[in-house]
PDB file of C-alpha atoms in Angstrom:
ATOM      1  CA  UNK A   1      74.178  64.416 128.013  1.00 44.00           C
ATOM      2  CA  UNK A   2      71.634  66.409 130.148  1.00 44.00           C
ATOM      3  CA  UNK A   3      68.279  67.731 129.284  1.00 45.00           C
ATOM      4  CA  UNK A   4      68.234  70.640 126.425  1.00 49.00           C
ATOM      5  CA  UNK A   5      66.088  73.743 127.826  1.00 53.00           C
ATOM      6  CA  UNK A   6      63.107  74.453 126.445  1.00 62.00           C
ATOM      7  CA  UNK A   7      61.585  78.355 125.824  1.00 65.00           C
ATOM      8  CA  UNK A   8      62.674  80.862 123.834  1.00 72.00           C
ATOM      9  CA  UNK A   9      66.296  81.201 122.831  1.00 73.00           C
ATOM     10  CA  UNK A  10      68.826  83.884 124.144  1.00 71.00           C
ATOM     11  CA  UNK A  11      68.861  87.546 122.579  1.00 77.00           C
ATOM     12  CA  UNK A  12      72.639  88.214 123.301  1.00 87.00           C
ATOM     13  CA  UNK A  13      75.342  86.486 121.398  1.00 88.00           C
ATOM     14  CA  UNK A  14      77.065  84.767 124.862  1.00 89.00           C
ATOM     15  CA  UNK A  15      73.717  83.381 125.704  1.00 89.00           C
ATOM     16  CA  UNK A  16      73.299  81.960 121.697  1.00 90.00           C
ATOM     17  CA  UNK A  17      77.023  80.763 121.878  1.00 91.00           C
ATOM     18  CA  UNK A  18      75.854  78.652 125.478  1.00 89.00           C
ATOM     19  CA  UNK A  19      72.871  77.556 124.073  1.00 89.00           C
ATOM     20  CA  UNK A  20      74.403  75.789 120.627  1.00 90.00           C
ATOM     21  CA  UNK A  21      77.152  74.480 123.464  1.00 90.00           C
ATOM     22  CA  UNK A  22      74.176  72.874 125.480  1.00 89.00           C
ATOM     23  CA  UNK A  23      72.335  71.068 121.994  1.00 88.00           C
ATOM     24  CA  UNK A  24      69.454  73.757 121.562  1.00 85.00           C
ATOM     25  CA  UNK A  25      67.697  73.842 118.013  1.00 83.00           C
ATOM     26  CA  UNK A  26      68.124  76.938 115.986  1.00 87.00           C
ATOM     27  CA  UNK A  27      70.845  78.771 118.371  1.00 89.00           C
ATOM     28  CA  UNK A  28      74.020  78.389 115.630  1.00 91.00           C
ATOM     29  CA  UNK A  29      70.818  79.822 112.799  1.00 91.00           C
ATOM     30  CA  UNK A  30      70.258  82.487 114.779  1.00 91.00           C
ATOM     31  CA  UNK A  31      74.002  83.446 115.115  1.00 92.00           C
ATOM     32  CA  UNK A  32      74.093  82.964 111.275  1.00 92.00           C
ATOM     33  CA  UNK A  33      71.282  85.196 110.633  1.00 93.00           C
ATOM     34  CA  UNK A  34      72.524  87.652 113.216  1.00 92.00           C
ATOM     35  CA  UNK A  35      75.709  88.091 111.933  1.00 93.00           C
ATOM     36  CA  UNK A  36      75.163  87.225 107.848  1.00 94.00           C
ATOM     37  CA  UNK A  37      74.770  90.299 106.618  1.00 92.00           C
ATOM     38  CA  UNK A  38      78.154  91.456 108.245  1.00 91.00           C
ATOM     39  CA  UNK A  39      80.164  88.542 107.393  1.00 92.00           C
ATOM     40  CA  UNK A  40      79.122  89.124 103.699  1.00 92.00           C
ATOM     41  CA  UNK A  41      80.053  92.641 103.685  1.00 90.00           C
ATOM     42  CA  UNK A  42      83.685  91.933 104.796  1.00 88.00           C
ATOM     43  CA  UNK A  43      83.686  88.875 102.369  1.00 90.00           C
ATOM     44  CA  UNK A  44      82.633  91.211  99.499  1.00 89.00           C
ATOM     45  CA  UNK A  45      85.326  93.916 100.517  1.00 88.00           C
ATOM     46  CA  UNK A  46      88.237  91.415 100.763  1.00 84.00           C
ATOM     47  CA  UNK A  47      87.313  89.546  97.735  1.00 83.00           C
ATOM     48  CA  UNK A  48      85.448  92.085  95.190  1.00 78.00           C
ATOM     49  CA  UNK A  49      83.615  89.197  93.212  1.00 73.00           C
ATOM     50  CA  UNK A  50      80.224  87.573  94.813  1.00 78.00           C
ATOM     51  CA  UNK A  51      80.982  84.254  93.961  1.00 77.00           C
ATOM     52  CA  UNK A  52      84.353  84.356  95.546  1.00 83.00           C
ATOM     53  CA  UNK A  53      82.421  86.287  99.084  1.00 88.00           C
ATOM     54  CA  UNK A  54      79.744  83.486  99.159  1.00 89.00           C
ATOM     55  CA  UNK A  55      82.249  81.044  99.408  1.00 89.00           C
ATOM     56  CA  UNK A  56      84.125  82.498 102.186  1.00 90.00           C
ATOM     57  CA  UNK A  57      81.248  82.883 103.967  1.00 92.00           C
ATOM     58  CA  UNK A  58      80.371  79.660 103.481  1.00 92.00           C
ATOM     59  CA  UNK A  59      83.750  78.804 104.537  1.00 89.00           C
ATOM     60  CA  UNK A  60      84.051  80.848 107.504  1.00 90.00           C
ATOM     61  CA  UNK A  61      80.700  79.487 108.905  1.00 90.00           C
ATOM     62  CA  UNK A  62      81.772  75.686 108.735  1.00 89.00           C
ATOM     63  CA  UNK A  63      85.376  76.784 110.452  1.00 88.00           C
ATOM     64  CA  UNK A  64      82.508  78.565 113.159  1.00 89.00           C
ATOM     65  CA  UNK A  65      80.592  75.920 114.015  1.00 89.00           C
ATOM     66  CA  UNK A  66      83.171  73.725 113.934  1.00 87.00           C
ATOM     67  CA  UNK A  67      85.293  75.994 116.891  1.00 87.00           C
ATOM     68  CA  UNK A  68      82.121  77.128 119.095  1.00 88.00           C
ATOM     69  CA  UNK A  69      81.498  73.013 119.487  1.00 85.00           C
ATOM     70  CA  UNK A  70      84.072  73.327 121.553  1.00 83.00           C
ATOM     71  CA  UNK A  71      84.824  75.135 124.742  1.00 78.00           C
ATOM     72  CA  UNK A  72      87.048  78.140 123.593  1.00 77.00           C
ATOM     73  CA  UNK A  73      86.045  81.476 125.158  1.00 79.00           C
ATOM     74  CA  UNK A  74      85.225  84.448 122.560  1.00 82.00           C
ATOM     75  CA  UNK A  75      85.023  88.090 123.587  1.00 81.00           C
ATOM     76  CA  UNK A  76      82.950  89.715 120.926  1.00 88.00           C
ATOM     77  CA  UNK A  77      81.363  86.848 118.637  1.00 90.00           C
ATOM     78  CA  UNK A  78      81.166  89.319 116.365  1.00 89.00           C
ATOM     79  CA  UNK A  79      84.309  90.486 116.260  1.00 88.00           C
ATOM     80  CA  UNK A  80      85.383  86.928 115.920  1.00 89.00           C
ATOM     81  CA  UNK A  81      83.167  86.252 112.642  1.00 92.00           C
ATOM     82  CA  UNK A  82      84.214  89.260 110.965  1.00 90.00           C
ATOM     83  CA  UNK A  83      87.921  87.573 111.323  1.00 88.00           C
ATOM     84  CA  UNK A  84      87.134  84.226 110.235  1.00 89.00           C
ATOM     85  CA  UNK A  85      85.720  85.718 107.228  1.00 91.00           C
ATOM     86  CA  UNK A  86      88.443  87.537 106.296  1.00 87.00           C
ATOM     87  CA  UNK A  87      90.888  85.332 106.823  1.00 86.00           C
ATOM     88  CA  UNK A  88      88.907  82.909 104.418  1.00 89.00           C
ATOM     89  CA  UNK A  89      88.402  85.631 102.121  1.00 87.00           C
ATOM     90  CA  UNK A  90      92.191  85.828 101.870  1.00 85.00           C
ATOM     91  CA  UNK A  91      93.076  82.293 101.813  1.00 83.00           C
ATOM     92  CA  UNK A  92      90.066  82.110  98.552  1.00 82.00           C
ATOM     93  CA  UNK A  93      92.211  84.906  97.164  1.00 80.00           C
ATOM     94  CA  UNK A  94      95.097  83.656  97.267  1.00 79.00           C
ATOM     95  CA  UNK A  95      94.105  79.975  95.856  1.00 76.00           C
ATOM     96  CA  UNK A  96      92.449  81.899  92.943  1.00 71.00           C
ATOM     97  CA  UNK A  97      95.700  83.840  92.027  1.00 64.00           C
ATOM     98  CA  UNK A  98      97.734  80.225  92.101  1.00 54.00           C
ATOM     99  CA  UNK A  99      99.593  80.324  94.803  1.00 46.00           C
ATOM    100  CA  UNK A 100      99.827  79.094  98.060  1.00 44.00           C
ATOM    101  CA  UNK A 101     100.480  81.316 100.758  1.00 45.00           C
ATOM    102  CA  UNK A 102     103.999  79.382 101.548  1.00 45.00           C
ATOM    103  CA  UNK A 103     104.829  81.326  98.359  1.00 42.00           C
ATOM    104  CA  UNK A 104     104.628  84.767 100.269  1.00 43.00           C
ATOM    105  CA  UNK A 105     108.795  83.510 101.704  1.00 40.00           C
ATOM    106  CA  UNK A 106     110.043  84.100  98.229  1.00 37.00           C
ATOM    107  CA  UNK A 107     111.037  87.273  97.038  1.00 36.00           C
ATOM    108  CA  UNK A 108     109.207  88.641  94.696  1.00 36.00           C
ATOM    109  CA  UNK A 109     108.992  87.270  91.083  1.00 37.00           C
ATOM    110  CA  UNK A 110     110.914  84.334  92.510  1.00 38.00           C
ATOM    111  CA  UNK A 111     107.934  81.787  91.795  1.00 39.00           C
ATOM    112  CA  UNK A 112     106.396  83.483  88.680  1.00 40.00           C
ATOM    113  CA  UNK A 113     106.469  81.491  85.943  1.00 40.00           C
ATOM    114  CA  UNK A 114     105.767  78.204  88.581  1.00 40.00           C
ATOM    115  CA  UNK A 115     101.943  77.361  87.320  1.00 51.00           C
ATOM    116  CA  UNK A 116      99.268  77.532  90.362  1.00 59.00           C
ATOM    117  CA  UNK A 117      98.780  73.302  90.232  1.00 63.00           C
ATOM    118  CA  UNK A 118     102.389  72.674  89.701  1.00 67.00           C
ATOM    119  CA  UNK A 119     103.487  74.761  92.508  1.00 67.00           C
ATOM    120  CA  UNK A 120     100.970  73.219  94.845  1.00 68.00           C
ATOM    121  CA  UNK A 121     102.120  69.417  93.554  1.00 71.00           C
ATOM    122  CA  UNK A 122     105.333  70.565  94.836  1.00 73.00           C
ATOM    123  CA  UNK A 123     104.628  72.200  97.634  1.00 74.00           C
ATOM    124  CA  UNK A 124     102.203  69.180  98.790  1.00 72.00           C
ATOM    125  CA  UNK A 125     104.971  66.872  98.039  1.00 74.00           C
ATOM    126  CA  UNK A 126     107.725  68.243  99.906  1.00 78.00           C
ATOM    127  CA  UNK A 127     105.156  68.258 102.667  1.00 78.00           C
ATOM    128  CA  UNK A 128     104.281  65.310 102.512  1.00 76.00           C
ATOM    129  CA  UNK A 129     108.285  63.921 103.296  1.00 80.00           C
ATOM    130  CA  UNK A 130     108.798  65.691 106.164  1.00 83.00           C
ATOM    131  CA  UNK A 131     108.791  64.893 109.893  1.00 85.00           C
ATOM    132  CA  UNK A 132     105.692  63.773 111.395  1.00 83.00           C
ATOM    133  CA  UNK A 133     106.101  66.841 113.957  1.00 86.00           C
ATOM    134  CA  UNK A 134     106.098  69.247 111.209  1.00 86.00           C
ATOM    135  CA  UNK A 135     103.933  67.528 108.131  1.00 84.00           C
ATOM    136  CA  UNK A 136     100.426  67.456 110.362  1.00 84.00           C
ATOM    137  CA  UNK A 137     100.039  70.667 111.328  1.00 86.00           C
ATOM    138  CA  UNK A 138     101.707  71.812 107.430  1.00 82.00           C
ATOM    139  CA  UNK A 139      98.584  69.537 106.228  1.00 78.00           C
ATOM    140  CA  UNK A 140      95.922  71.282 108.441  1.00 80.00           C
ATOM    141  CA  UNK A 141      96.967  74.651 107.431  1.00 80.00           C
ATOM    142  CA  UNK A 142      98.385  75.060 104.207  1.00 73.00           C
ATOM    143  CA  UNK A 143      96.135  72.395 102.356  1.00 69.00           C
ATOM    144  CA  UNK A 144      93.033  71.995 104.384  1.00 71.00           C
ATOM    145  CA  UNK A 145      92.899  75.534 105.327  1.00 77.00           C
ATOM    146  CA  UNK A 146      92.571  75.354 108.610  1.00 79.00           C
ATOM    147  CA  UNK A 147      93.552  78.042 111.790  1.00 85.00           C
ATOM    148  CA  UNK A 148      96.154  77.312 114.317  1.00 86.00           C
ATOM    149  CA  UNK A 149      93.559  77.261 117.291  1.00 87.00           C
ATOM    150  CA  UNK A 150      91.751  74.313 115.154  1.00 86.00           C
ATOM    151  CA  UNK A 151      94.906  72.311 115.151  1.00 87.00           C
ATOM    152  CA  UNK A 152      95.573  72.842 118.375  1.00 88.00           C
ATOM    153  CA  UNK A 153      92.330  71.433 118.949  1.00 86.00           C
ATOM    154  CA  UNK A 154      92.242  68.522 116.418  1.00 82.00           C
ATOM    155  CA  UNK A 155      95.472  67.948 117.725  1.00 85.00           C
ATOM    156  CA  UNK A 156      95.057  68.178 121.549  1.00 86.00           C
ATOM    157  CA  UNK A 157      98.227  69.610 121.725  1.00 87.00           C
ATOM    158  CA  UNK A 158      98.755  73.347 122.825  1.00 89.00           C
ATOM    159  CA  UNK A 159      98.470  76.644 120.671  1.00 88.00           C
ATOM    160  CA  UNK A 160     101.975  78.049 121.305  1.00 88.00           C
ATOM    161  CA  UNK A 161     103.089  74.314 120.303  1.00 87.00           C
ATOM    162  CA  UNK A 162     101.030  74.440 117.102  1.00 88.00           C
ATOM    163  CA  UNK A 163     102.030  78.049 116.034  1.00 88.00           C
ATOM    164  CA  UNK A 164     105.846  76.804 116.386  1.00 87.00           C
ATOM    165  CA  UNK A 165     105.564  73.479 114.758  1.00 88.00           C
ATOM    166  CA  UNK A 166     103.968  75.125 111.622  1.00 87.00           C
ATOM    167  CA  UNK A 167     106.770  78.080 112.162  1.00 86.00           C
ATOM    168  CA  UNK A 168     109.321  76.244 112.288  1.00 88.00           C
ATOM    169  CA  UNK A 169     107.871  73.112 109.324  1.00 86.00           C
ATOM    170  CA  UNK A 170     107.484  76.820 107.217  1.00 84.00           C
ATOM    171  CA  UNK A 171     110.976  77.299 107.434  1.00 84.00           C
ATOM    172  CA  UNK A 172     111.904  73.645 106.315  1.00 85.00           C
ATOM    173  CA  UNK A 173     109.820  73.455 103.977  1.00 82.00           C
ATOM    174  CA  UNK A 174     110.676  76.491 102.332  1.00 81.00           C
ATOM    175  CA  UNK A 175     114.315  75.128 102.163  1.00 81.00           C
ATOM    176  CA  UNK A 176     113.020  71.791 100.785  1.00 78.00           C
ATOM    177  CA  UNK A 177     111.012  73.709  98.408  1.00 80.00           C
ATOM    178  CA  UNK A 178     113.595  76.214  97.022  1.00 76.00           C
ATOM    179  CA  UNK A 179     116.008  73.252  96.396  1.00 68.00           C
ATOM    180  CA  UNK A 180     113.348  71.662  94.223  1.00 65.00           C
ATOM    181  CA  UNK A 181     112.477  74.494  92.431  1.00 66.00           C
ATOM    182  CA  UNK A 182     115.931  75.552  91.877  1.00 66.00           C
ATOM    183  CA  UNK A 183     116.699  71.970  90.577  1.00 65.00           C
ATOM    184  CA  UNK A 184     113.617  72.302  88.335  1.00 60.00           C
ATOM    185  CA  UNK A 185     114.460  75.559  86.740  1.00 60.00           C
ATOM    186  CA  UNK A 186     111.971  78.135  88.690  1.00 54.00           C
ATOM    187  CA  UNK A 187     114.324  80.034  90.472  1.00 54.00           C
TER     188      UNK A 187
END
């Protein structure tokens, strides 16, 4: 790796994001104090209680520092960490009402009465016995939470690729799904 530079960071955002890309100490805290504040805001609007907008925050800044490791250009960093956080803000929401967001195919009041943990057992299980192709990218998303652009990378496979793999896996599992809960008396 080459030399880090020395003197005082970057003020602008692009010149922060280039600096945590090139190793230098305190660039990704000075994004997070930067942009805290806003994150939180959006967190707390999404979610209503604290606990539940720490946590996304929290959230949100692992899936951050995780994606600006890598090369992946970003407009308005900004922008982009107001989205994160409300997209984890949503996913939080939805875990604490006891579903998963698979659940969002059915028609309404088709999985009431499924409890949150047994409806995740199932859902995990039917993923679990699909296709290769199709279970990975289920596995990223749907139970480790994570964005299509951070498959694509984990996977080193393309973003249009990953979006239809999980569109398409959605679709089968959602058929292997409503079989099983139709066997088991839900629907």
């Amino acid at each position: 790796m080459g030399r880090m530079a020395k003197g005082p960071l970057p003020l602008d955002d692009g010149g922060l994001v280039a600096a945590f890309r090139a190793g230098r100490g305190g660039a990704f805290d000075r994004i997070v104090e930067r942009h805290y504040r806003g994150m939180l805001r959006i967190a707390e609007q999404r979610c209503g209680a604290k606990s539940l907008a720490d946590d996304a925050v929290q959230t949100a800044l692992v899936r951050a520092h995780r994606y600006l490791r890598g090369s992946g250009h970003i407009e308005n960093l900004g922008a982009w960490l107001r989205r994160v956080v409300y997209n984890c803000a949503t996913d939080l929401l939805k875990r604490e009402r006891g579903g998963a967001e698979l659940t969002e195919d059915f028609p309404a009041g088709e999985a009431e009465g499924v409890e949150g943990k047994e409806l995740r057992r199932i859902l995990e299980d039917a993923i679990a016995r699909m296709p290769e192709l199709y279970r990975e990218p289920l596995l990223m998303r749907y139970v480790h939470g994570l964005e299509a652009r951070e498959i694509a990378e984990q996977l080193k496979d393309n973003l249009h690729s990953v979006k239809s793999r999980i569109a398409r896996g959605r679709l089968e599992l959602r058929r292997r799904v409503g079989t099983v809960l139709k066997r088991a008396g839900y629907l």
